[in-house]
C-alpha positions as a Python dict, from the first residue, in 0.01 Angstrom:
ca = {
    (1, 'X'): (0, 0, 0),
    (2, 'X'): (-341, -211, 80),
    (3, 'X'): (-178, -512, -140),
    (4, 'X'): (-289, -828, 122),
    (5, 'X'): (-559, -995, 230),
    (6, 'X'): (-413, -1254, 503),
    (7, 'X'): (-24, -1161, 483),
    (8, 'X'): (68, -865, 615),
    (9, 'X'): (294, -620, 410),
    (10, 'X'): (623, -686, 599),
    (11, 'X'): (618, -1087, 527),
    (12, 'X'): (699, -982, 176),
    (13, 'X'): (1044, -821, 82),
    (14, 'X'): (1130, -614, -231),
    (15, 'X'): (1458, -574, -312),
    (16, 'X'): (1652, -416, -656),
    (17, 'X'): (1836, -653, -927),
    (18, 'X'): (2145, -524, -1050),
    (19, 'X'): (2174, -293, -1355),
    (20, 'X'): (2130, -494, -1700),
    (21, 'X'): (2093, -429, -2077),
    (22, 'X'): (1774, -284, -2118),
    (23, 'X'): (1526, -518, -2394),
    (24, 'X'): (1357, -193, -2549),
    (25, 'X'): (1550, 67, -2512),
    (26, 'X'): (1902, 47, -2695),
    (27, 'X'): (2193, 159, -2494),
    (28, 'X'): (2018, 173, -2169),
    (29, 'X'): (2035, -29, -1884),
    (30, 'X'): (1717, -143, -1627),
    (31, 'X'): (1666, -290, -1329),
    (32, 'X'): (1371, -427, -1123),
    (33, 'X'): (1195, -470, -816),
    (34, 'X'): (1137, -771, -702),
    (35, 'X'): (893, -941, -430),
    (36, 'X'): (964, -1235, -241),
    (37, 'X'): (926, -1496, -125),
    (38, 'X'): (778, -1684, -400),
    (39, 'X'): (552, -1868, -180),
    (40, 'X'): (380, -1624, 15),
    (41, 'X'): (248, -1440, -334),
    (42, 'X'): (-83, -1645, -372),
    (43, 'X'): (-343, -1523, -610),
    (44, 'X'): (-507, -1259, -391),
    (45, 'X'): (-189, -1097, -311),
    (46, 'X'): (-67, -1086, -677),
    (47, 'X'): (-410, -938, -817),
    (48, 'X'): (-271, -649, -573),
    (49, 'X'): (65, -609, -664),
    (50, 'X'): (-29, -611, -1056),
    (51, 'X'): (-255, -317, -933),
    (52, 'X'): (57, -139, -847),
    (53, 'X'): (252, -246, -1142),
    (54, 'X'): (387, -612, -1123),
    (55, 'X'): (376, -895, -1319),
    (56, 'X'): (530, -1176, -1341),
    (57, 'X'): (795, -1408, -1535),
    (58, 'X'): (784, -1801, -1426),
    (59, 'X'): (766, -1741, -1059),
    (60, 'X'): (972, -1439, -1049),
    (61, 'X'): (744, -1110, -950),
    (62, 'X'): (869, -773, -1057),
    (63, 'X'): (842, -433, -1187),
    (64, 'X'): (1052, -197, -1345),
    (65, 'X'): (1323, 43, -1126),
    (66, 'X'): (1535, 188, -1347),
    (67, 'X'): (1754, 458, -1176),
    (68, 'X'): (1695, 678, -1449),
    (69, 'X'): (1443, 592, -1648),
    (70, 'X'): (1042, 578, -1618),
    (71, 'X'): (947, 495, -2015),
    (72, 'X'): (794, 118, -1900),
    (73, 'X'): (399, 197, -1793),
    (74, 'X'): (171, -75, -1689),
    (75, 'X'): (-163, -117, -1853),
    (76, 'X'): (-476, -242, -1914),
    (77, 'X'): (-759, -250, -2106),
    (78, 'X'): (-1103, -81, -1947),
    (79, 'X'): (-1361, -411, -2094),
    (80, 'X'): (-1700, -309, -2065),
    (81, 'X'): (-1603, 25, -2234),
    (82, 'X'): (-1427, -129, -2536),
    (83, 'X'): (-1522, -78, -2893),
    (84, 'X'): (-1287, -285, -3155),
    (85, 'X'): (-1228, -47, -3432),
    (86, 'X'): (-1267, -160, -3771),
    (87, 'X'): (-932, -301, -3865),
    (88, 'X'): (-982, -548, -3549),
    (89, 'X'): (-1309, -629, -3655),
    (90, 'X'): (-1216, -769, -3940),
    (91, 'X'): (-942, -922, -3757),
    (92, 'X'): (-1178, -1067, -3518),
    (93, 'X'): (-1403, -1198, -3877),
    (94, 'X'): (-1097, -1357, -4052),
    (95, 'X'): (-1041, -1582, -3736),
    (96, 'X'): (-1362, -1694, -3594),
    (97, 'X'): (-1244, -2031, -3715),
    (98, 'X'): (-1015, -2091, -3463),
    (99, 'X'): (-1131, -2319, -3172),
    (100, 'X'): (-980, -2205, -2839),
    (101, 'X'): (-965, -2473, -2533),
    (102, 'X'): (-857, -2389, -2182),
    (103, 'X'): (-604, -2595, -1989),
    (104, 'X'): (-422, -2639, -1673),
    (105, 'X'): (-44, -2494, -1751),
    (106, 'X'): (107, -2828, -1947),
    (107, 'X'): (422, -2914, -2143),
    (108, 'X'): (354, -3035, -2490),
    (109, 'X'): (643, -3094, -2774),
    (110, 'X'): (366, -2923, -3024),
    (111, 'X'): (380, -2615, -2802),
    (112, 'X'): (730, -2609, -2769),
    (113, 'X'): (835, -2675, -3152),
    (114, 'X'): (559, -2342, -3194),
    (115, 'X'): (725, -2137, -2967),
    (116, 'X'): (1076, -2220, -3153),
    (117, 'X'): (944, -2115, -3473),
    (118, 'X'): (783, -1790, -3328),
    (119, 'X'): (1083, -1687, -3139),
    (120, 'X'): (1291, -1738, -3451),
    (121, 'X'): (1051, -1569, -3722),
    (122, 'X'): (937, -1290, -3492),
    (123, 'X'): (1243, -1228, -3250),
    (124, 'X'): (1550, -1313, -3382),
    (125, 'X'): (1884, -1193, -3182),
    (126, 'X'): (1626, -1136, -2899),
    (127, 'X'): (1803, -1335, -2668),
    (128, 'X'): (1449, -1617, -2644),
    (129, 'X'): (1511, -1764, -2971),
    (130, 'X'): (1785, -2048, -2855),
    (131, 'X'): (1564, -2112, -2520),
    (132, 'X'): (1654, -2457, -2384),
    (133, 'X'): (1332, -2682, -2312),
    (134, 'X'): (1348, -2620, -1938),
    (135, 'X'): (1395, -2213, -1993),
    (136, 'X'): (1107, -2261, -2163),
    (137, 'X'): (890, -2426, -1873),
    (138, 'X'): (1065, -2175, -1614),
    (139, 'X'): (950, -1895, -1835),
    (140, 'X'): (589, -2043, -1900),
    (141, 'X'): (502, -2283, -1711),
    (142, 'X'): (603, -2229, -1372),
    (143, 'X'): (364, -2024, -1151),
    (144, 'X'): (236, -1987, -793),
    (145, 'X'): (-71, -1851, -918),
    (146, 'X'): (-398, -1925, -1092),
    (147, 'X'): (-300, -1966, -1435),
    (148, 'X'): (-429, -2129, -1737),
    (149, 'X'): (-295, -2198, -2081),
    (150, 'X'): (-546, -2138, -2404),
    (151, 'X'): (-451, -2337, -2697),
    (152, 'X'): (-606, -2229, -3053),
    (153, 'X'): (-663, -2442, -3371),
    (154, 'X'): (-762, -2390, -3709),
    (155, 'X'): (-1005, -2753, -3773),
    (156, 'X'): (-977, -2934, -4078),
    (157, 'X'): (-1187, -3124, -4281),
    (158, 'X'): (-1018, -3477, -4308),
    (159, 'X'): (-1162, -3705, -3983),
    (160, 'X'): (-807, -3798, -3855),
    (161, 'X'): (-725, -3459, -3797),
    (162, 'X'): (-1014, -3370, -3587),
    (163, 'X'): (-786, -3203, -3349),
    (164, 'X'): (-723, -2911, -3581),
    (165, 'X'): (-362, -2760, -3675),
    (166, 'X'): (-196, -2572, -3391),
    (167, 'X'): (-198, -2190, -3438),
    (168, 'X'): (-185, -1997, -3110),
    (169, 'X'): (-99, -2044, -2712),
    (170, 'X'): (-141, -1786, -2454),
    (171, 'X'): (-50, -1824, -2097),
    (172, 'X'): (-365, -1581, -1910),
    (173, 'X'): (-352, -1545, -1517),
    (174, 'X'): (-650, -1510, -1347),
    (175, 'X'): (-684, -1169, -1097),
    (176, 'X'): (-958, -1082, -852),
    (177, 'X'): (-1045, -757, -1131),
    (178, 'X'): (-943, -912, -1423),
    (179, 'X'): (-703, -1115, -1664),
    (180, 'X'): (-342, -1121, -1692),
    (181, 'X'): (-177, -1167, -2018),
    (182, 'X'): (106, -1324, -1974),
    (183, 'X'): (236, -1389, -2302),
    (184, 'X'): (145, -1513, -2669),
    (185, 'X'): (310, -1702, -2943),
    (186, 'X'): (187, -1845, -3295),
    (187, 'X'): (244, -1994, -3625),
    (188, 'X'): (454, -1678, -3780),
    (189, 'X'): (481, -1580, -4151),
    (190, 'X'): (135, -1690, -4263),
    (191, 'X'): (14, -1417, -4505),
    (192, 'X'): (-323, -1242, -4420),
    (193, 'X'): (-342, -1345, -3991),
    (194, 'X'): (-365, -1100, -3738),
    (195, 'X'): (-282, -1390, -3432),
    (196, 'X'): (-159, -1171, -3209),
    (197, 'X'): (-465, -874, -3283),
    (198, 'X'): (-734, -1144, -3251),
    (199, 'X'): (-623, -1310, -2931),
    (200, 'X'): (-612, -959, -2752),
    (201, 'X'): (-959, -935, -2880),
    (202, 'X'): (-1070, -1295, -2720),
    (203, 'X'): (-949, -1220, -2417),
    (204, 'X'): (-1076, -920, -2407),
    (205, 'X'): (-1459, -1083, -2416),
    (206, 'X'): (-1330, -1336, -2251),
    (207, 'X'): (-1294, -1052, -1936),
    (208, 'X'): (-1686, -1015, -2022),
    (209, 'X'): (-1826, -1323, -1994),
    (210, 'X'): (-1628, -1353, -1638),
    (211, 'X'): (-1737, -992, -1546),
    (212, 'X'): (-1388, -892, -1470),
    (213, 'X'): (-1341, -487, -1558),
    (214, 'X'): (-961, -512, -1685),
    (215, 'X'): (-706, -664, -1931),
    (216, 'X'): (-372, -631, -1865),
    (217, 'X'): (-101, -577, -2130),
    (218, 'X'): (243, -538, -1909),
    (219, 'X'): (456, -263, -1977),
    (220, 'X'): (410, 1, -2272),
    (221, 'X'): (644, 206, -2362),
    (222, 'X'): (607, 487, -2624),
    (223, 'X'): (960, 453, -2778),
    (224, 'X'): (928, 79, -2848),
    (225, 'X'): (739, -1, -3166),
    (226, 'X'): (741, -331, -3021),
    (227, 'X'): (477, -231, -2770),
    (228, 'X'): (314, 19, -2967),
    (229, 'X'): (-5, -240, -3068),
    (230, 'X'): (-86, -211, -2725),
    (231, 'X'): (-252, 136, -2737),
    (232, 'X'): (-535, 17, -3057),
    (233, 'X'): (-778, -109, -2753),
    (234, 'X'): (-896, 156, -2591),
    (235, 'X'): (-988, 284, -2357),
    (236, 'X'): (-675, 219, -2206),
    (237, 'X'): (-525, 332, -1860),
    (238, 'X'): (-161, 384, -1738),
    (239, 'X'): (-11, 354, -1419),
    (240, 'X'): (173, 701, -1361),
    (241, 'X'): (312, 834, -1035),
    (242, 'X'): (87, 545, -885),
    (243, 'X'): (-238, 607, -1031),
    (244, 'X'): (-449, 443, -1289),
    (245, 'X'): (-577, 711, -1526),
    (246, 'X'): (-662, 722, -1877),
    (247, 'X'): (-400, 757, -2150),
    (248, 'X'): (-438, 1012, -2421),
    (249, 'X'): (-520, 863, -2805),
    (250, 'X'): (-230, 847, -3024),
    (251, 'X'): (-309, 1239, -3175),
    (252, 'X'): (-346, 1349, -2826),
    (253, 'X'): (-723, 1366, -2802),
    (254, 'X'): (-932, 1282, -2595),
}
């Protein structure tokens, strides 16, 4: 694999986790492949191993190895050939309001006491939901590469609350061909939002105005309805038996 610019190949080591219960899949168990060490995986050297299926969690970088099992496919979003479809255009219409700011990664109580309510409301018995403060930071705001942290508000009228009402955060790292989404949480339970639909969308022209050809989702998997929202922005690709190609529409069409 051509993965590094300035490290060769053999500084970095991948190595299997043990066998453990599978998030998606009931009844299964997974494992990964991890790279290390954490230090020598700079930016340039990441953008390469997403490109062959990576990502990352904190500062650990992994993909999945399950000995019998190949249902987790990385992929991403083709930008410049996007067309939103008309269900997220009007998701993109009912929240132009929100104002989105950029930021170094940063530990707020606001985010926190969000990410609590979202893991609650839109994961409960997932396993996130109890997350101390500091697995919180090791899961979001630790990294060894360029990352940022994109906070969204709904403004309000009154003058003292010029800073607007927190809605959305999304932790985004940067690649050499594109943007990395790392993960997303928001208010949950407000009737008539489509958060999560409209900040795929944003960074998806966010990709544009940087000239970067790719969005990447993670993993899909076609058994998980969990993932399944993944495969309304196309065109998509897959990563399968190490290539990048195109994945069929839902009815199997081209």
């Amino acid at each position: 694999m051509n993965l590094l610019h300035d490290i060769p190949l053999s500084a970095l080591q991948l190595y299997l986790t043990a066998p453990y219960p599978c998030s998606y899949l009931p009844q299964r168990l997974a494992r990964s492949q991890v790279a290390a060490p954490n230090f020598l995986i700079t930016s340039p050297v990441y953008s390469g191993l997403v490109q062959h299926g990576f990502r990352r969690s904190g500062t650990f970088t992994y993909r999945p190895r399950c000995d019998s099992c190949s249902a987790c496919v990385p992929v991403r979003v083709e930008t410049a050939l996007f067309t939103p479809s008309r269900a997220q255009r009007r998701s993109r219409q009912r929240h132009l309001a929100l104002e989105a700011s950029l930021h170094a990664l940063q530990d707020h109580e606001e985010y926190f006491a969000l990410y609590q309510r979202y893991q609650a409301t839109r994961h409960p018995n997932g396993g996130m939901e109890n997350d101390s403060r500091g697995q919180y930071r090791n899961f979001l705001l630790h990294s060894h590469v360029d990352s940022m942290l994109v906070e969204f508000r709904e403004p309000l009228a009154r003058a003292q609350d010029r800073q607007g009402v927190l809605r959305m955060v999304s932790i985004i790292d940067i690649l050499e061909d594109g943007l990395s989404s790392v993960y997303t949480f928001y208010e949950p339970g407000m009737a008539q939002t489509s958060f999560g639909t409209y900040n795929v969308l944003w960074q998806i022209e966010l990709c544009r105005k940087l000239q970067l050809d790719y969005l990447y989702l993670g993993y899909w998997i076609e058994a998980s309805k969990k993932m399944a929202y993944k495969t309304n922005f196309r065109p998509m690709q897959g990563l399968i038996q190490g290539k990048w190609q195109a994945l069929p529409s839902p009815d199997n069409t081209p």
